[in-house]
Short mmCIF file of C-alpha atoms in Angstrom, two decimals:
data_model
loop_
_atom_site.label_atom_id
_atom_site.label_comp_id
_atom_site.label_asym_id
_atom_site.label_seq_id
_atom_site.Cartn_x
_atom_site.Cartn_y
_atom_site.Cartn_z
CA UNK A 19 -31.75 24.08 -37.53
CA UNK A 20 -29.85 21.46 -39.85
CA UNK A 21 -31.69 23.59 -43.00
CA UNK A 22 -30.45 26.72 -41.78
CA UNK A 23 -26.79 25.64 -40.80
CA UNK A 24 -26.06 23.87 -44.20
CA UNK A 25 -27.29 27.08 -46.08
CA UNK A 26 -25.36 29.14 -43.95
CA UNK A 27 -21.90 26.94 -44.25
CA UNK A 28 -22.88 27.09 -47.81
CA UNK A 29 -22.87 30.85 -47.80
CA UNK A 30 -19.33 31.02 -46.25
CA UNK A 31 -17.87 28.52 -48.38
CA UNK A 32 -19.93 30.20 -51.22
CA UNK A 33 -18.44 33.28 -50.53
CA UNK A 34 -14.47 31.91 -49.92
CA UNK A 35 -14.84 30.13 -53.77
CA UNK A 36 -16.57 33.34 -54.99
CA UNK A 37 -13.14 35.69 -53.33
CA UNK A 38 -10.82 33.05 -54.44
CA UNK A 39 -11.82 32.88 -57.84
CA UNK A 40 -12.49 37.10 -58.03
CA UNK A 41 -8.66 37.37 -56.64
CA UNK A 42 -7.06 35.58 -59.31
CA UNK A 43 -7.35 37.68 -62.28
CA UNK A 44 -6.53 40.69 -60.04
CA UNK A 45 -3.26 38.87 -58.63
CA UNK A 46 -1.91 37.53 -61.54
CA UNK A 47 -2.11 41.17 -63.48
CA UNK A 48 -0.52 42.68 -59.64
CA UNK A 49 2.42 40.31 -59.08
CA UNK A 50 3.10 38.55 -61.84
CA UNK A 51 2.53 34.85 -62.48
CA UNK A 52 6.07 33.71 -60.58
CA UNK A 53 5.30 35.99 -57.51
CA UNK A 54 1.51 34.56 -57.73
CA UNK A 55 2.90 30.63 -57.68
CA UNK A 56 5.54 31.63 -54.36
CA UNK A 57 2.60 32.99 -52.88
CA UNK A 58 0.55 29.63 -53.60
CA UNK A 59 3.63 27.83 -52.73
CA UNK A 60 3.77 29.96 -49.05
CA UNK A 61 0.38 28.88 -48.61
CA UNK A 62 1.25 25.45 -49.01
CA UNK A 63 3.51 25.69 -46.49
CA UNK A 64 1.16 27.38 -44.04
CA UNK A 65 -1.27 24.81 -44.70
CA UNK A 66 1.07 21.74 -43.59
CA UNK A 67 2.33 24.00 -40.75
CA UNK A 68 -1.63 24.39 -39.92
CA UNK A 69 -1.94 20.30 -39.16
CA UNK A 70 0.96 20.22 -36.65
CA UNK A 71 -2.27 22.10 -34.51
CA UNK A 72 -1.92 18.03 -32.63
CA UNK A 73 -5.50 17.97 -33.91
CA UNK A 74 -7.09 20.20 -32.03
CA UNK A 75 -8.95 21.61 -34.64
CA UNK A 76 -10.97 18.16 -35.38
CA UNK A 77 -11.22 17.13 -32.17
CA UNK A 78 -13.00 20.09 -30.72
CA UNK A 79 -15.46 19.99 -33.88
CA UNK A 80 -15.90 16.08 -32.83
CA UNK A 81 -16.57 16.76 -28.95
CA UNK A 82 -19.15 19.73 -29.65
CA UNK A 83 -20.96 17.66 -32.46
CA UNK A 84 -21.73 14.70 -30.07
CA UNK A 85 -21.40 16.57 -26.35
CA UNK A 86 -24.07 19.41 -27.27
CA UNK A 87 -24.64 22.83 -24.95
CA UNK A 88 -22.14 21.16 -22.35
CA UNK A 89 -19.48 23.03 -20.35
CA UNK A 90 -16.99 20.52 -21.24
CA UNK A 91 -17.19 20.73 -24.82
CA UNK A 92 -16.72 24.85 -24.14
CA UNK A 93 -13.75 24.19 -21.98
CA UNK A 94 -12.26 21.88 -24.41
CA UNK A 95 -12.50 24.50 -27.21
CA UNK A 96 -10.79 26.98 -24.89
CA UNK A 97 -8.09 24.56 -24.24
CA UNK A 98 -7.76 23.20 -27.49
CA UNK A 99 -7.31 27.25 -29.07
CA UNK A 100 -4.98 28.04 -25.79
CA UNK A 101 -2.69 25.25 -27.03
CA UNK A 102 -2.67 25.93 -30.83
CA UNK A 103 -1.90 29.65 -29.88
CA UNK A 104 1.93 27.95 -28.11
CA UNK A 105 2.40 25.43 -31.11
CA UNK A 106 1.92 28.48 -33.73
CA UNK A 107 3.96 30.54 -31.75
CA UNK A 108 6.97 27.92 -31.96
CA UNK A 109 6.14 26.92 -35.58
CA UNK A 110 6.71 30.65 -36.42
CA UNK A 111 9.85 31.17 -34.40
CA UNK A 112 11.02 27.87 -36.31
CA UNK A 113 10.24 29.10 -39.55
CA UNK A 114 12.04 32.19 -39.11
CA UNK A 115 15.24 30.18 -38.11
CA UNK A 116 14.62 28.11 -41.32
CA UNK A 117 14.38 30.95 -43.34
CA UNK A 118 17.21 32.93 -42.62
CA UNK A 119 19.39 29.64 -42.39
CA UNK A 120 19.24 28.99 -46.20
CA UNK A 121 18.64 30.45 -49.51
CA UNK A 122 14.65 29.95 -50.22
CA UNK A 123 15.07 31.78 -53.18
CA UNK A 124 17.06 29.06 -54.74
CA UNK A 125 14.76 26.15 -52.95
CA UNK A 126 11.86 27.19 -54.86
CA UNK A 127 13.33 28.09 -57.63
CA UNK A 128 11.82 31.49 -57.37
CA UNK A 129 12.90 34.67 -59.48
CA UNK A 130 12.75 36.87 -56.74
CA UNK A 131 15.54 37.93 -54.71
CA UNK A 132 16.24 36.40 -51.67
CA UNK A 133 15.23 38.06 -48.98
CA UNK A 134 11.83 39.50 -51.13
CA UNK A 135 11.33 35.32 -50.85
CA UNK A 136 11.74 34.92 -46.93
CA UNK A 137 9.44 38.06 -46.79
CA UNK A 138 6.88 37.12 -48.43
CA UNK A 139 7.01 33.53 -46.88
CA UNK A 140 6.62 34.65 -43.15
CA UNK A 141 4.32 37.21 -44.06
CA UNK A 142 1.71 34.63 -45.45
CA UNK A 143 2.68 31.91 -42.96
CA UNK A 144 2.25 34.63 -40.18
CA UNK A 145 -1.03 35.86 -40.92
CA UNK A 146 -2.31 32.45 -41.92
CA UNK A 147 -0.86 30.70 -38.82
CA UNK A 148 -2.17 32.96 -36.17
CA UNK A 149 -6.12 32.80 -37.53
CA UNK A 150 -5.81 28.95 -36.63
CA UNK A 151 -6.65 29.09 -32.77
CA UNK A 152 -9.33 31.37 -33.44
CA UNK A 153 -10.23 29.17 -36.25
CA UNK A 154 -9.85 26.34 -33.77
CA UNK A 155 -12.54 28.12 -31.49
CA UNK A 156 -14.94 28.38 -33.73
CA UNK A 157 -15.14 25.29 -34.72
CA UNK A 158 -17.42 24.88 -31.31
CA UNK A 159 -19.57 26.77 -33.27
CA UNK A 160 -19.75 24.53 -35.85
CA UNK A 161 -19.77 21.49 -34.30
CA UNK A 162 -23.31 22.72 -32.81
CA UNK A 163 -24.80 23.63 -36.02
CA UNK A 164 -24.64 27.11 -35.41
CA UNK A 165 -23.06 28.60 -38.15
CA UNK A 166 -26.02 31.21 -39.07
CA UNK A 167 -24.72 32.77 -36.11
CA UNK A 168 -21.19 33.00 -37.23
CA UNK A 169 -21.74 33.21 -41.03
CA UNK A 170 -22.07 36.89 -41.15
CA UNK A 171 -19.10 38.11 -39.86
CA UNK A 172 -17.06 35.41 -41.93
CA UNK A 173 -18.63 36.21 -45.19
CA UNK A 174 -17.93 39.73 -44.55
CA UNK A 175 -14.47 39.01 -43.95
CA UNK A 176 -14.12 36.71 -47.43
CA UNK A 177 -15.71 39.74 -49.11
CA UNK A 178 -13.26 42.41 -47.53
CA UNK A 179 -9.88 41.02 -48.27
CA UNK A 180 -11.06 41.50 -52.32
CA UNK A 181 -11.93 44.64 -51.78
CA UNK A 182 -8.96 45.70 -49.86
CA UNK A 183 -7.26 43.75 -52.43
CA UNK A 184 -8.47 45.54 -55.20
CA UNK A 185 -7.85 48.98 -53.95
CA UNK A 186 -4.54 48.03 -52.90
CA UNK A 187 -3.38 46.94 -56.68
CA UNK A 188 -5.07 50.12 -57.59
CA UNK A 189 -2.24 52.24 -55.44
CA UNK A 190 0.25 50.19 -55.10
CA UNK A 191 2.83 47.81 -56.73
CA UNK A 192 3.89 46.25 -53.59
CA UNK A 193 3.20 42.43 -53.41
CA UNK A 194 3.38 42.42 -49.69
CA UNK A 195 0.53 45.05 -49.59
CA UNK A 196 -1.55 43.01 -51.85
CA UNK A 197 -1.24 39.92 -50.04
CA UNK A 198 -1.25 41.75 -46.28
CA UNK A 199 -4.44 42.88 -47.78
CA UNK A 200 -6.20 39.87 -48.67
CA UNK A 201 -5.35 37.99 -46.22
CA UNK A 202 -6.22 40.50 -42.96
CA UNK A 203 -9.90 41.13 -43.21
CA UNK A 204 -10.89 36.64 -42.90
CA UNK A 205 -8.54 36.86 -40.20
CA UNK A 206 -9.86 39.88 -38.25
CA UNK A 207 -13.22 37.93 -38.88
CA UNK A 208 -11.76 34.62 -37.34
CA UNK A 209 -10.58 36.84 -34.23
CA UNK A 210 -13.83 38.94 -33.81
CA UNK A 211 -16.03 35.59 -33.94
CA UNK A 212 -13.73 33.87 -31.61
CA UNK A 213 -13.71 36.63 -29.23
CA UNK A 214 -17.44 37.13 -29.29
CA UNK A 215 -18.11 33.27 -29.15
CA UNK A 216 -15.64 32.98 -25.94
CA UNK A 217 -17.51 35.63 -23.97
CA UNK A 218 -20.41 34.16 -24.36
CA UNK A 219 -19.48 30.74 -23.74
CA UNK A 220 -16.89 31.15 -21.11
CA UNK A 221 -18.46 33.03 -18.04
CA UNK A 222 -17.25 31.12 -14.91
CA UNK A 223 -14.70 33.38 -13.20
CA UNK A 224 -11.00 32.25 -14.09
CA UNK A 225 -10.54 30.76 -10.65
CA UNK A 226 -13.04 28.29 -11.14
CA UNK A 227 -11.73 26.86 -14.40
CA UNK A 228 -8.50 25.82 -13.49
CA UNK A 229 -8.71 22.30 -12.74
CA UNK A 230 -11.85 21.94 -15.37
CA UNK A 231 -9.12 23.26 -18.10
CA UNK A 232 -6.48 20.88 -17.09
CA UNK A 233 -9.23 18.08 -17.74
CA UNK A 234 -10.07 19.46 -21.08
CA UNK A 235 -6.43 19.77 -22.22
CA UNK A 236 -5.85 15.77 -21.55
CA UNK A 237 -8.93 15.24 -23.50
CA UNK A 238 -8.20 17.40 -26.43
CA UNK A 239 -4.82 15.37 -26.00
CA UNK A 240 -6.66 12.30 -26.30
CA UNK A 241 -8.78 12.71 -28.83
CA UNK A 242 -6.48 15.03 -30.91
CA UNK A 243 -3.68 12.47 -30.96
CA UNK A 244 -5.35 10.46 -34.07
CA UNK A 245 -6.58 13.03 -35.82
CA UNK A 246 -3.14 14.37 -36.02
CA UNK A 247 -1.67 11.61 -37.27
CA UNK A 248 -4.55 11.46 -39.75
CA UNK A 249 -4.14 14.81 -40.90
CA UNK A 250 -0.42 15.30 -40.88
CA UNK A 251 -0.44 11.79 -43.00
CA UNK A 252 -2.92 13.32 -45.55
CA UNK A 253 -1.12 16.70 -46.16
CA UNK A 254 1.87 14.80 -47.05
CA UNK A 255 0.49 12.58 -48.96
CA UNK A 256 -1.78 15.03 -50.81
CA UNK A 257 -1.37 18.70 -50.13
CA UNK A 258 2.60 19.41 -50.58
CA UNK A 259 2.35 18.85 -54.54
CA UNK A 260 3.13 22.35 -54.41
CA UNK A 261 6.37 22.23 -52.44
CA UNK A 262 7.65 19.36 -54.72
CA UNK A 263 6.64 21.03 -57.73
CA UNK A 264 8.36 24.37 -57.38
CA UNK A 265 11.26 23.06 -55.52
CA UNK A 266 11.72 20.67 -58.41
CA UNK A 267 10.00 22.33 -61.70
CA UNK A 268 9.58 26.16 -60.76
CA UNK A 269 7.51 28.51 -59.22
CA UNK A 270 6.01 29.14 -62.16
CA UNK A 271 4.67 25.83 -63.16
CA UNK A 272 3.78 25.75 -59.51
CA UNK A 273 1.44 28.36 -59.91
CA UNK A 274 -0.01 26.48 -63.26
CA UNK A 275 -0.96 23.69 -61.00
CA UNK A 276 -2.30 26.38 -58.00
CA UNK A 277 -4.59 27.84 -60.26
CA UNK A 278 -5.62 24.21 -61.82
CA UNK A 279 -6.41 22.80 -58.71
CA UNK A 280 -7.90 25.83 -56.99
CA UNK A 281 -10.30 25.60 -60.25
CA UNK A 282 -11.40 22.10 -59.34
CA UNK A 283 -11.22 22.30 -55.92
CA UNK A 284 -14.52 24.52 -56.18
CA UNK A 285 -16.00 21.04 -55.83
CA UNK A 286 -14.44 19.90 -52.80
CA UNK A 287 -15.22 22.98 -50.80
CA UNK A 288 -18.95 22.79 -51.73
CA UNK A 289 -18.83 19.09 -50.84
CA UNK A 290 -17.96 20.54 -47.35
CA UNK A 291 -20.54 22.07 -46.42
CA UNK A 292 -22.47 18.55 -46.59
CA UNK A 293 -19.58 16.64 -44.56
CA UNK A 294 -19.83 19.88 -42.11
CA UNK A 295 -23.61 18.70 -41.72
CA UNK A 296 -23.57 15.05 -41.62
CA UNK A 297 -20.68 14.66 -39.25
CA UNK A 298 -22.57 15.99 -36.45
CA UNK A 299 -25.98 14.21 -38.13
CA UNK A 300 -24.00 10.69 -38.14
CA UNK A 301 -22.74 11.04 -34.15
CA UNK A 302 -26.00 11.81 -33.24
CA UNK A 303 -27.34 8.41 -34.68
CA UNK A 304 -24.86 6.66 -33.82
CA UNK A 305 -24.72 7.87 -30.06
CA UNK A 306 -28.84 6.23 -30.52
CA UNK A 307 -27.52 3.43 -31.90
CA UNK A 308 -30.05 3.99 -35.06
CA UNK A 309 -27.81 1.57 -37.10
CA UNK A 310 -30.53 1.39 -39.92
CA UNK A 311 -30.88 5.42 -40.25
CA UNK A 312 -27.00 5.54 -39.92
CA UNK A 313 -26.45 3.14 -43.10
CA UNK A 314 -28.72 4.99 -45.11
CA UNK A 315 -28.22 8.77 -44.38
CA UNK A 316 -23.93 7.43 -45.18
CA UNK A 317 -25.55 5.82 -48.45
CA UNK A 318 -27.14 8.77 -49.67
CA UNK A 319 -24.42 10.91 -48.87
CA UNK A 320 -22.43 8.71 -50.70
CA UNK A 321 -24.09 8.55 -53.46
CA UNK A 322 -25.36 11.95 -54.37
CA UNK A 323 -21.37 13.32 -53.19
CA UNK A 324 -19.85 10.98 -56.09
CA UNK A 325 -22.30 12.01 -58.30
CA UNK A 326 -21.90 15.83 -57.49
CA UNK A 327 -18.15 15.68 -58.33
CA UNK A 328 -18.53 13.59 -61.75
CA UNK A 329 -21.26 15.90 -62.93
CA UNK A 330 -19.42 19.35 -61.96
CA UNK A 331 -15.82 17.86 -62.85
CA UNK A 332 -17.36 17.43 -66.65
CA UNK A 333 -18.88 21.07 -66.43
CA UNK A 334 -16.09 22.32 -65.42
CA UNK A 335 -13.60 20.96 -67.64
CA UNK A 336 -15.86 21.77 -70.37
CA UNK A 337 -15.59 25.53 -69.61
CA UNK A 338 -11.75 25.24 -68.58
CA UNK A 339 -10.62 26.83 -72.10
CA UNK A 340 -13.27 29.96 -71.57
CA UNK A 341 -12.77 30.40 -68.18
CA UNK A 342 -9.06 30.47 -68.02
CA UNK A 343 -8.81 32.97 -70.52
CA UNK A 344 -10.96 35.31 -69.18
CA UNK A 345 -10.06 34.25 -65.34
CA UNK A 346 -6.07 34.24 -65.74
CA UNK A 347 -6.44 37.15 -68.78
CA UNK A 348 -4.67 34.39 -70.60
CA UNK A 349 -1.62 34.39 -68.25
CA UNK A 350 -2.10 30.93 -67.68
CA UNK A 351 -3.54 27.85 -69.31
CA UNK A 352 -3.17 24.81 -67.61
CA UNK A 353 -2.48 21.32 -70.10
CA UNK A 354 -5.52 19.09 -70.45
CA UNK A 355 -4.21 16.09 -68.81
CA UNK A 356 -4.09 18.24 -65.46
CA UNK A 357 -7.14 19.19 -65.47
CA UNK A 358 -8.85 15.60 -66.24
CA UNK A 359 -6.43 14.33 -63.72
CA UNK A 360 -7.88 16.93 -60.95
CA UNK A 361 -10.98 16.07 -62.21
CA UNK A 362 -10.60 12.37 -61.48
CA UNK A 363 -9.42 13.28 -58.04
CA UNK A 364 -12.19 15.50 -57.01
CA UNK A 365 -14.67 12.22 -57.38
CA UNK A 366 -12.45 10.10 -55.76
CA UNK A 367 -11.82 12.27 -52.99
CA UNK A 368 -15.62 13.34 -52.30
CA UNK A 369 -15.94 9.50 -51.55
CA UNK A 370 -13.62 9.34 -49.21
CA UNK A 371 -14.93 12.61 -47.41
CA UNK A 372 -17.97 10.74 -47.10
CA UNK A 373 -16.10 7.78 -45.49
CA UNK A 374 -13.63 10.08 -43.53
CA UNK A 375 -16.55 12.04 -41.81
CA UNK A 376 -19.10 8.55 -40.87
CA UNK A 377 -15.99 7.17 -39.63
CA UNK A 378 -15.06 10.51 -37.56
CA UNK A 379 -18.76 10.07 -36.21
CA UNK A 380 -18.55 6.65 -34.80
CA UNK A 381 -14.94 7.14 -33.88
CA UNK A 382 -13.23 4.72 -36.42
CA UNK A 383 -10.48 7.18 -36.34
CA UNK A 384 -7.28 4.68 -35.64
CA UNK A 385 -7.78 2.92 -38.95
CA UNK A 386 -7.71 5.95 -40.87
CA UNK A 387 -4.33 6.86 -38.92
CA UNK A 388 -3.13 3.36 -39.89
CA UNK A 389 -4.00 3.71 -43.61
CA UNK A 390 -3.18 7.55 -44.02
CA UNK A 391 0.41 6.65 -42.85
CA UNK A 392 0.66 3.70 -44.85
CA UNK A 393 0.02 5.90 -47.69
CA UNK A 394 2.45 8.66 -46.82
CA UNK A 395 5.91 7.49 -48.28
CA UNK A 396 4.51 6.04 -51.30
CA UNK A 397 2.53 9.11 -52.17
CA UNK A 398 5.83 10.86 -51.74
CA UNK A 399 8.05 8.35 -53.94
CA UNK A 400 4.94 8.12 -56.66
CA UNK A 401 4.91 12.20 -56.81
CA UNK A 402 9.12 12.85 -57.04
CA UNK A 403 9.03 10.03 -59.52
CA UNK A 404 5.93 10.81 -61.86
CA UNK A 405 6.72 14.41 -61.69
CA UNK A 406 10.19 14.43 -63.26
CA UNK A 407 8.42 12.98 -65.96
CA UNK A 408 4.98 14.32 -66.72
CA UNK A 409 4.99 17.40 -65.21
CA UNK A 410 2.24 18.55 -62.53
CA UNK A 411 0.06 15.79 -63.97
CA UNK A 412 2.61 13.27 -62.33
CA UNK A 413 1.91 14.67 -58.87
CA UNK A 414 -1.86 14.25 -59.06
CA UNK A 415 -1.58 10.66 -60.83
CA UNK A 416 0.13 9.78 -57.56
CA UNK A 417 -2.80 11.32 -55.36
CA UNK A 418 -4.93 9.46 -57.65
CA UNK A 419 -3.22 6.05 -57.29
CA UNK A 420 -2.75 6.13 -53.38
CA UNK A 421 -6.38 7.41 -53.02
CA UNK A 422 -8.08 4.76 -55.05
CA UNK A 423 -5.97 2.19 -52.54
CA UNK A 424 -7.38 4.21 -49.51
CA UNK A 425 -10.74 4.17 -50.96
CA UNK A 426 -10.62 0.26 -51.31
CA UNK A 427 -9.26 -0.54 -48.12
CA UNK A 428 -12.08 1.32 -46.18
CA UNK A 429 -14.40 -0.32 -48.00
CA UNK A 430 -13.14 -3.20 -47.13
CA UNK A 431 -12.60 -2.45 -43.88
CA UNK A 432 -16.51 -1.24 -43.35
CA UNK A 433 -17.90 -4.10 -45.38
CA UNK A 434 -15.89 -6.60 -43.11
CA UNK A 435 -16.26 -5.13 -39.54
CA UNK A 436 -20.33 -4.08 -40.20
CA UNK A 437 -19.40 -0.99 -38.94
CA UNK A 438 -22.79 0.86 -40.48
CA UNK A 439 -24.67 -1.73 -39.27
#
């Protein structure tokens, strides 16, 4: 089962890098490189709109990987996707006030008219906003190492917004076709796997569930809480480079870093599939209280994650030069000192995956709220600073800095309180 489930989460991240990397060349030629960084820039703000989800998301992952085949973990992902479908439904009546209240044009220092900017902004943020409580629901799924089950529908969906994608540059020049395009078919996947996943899992008539749901709302509550504040710490900290690169560079460099990092992160989606398999591997353990077996499976982990990253950073920014002129058609070509500096923060980062996901396991979660926060303003500071000054580079130096002072801390922190042990 664990065999089958890590080749399958390796297919559908597989098959995500493969689109992702396909699309480029085909939406740099189709919108140009400033429309292509707003774009990366509205994804950015989906993606910290995404974590304000209270983390329901994570916690319904966490309950199915250590409450196996049990109603309650069903009923919690119900609950959990029931309550991310209200906070998405605010978040996108908010951002719709936002964006008609001021100029976003200007914000992002875009080239595109105004209200081409807004339009383009809530049509990514809508389409990527209401996949997350389906997303959210299937993460049952995945918690129970069942993602063979799911994997064909999702890959198909990857697959179909490049298609649609490609056809769509091939008859039209409108950038909100192109993106409406590529984005639609992974969501229609999300829903149809959702749908399929809660009529299997969710029989009892509706009567019957009422007070059950109530239940699994306070304890999607309770265990959401921290990972929310863990999550909402870490996108500010690390995932809004974006958002203070266009807003104080331009678009344009913004989507100079996009591409850069969406190169490297190749390495931190694969390393996902791993964490995707030893979170649920590492509660089980520790819910036997096989301390030994627990200490070694997070060793080797460790170890071979690290490695992983240093080895494919070094490929990878060996081939930069080839692959960016064939992969951006020369468009764009990202300085050197990004891409050793994304480099350096893929390895770092894989180790504290590792630690992130053993700690998820045996529910260390509040000192990874603690830290995360802690982190949060001076990530900020370092990356407004740095930037002015370097460029892009100065955003990921930051990420680099306040990582490597995360990284020693949980050591610490595990070496001190035997938590492995």
């Amino acid at each position: 089962m664990s065999l089958s489930n890590t080749a399958a989460n390796l297919l559908i991240r597989s098959s995500g890098i493969g689109v992702q990397l396909m699309l480029v060349p085909i939406a740099v030629t189709t919108l140009g490189k400033d429309t292509y960084g707003l774009w990366m820039t509205a994804m950015s703000l989906a993606l910290i709109a995404s974590a304000l989800d209270l983390g329901a998301m994570n916690a319904v992952f966490n309950i199915s990987a250590r409450k196996r085949f049990q109603l309650g973990a069903n009923l919690c992902a119900v609950a959990a996707s029931r309550r991310t479908l209200f906070i998405v439904s605010g978040l996108l009546i908010l951002l719709a006030i936002v964006s008609y209240s001021f100029d976003v044009a200007q914000l992002l220092n875009t080239q595109q008219p105004k209200n081409s900017t807004r339009a383009l902004i809530l049509l990514v943020c809508t389409i990527s906003l209401l996949t997350l409580p389906f997303s959210v629901f299937n993460q049952l799924r995945l918690g129970r190492l069942e993602a063979a089950r799911i994997a064909p529908a999702l890959v198909l969906g990857n697959l179909g917004g490049l298609v649609a994608a490609w056809i769509v540059s091939q008859v039209s020049n409108s950038p909100f076709a192109f993106i409406a395009a590529a984005l639609l078919p992974a969501f229609l996947a999300q829903v149809t796997t959702a749908l399929l996943g809660f009529a299997r899992y969710t029989r009892l008539p509706v009567r019957c569930l009422t007070a059950p749901l109530i239940c699994a709302n306070h304890r999607i509550r309770a265990e959401g809480s921290p990972f929310f504040v863990v999550q909402v710490a870490t996108l500010g900290s690390f995932h809004i480079d974006n958002l203070i690169i266009a807003t104080m560079l331009t678009s344009a460099r913004a989507a100079e870093y996009s591409l850069a990092n969406r190169f490297f992160s190749i390495i931190s989606i694969v390393l996902s599939v791993f964490l995707a398999t030893s979170w649920p591997l590492y509660a089980k353990l520790a819910h036997n209280q096989n301390s030994g077996r627990l200490h070694d499976a997070f060793k080797r982990n460790l170890l071979l994650s690290v490695g992983f990253a240093a080895a494919s950073a070094l490929i990878l920014y060996a081939l930069r030069g080839t692959f960016f002129q064939h992969w951006t058609r020369g468009t764009v070509r990202p300085e050197s000192d990004l891409m050793i500096a994304l480099g350096l923060f893929a390895v770092v980062n894989a180790a504290i995956g590792n630690i992130s996901a053993v700690l998820n396991a045996t529910n260390n979660i509040r000192i990874q709220a603690i830290v995360a926060v802690a982190m949060l303003l001076p990530n900020v500071l370092l990356s407004v600073l740095l930037v002015r000054q370097f460029g892009p580079v100065g955003t990921v130096s930051a990420s680099i800095i306040c990582a490597m002072t995360m990284l020693c801390i949980y050591f610490w922190y595990l070496k001190k309180f035997r938590k492995l042990r």
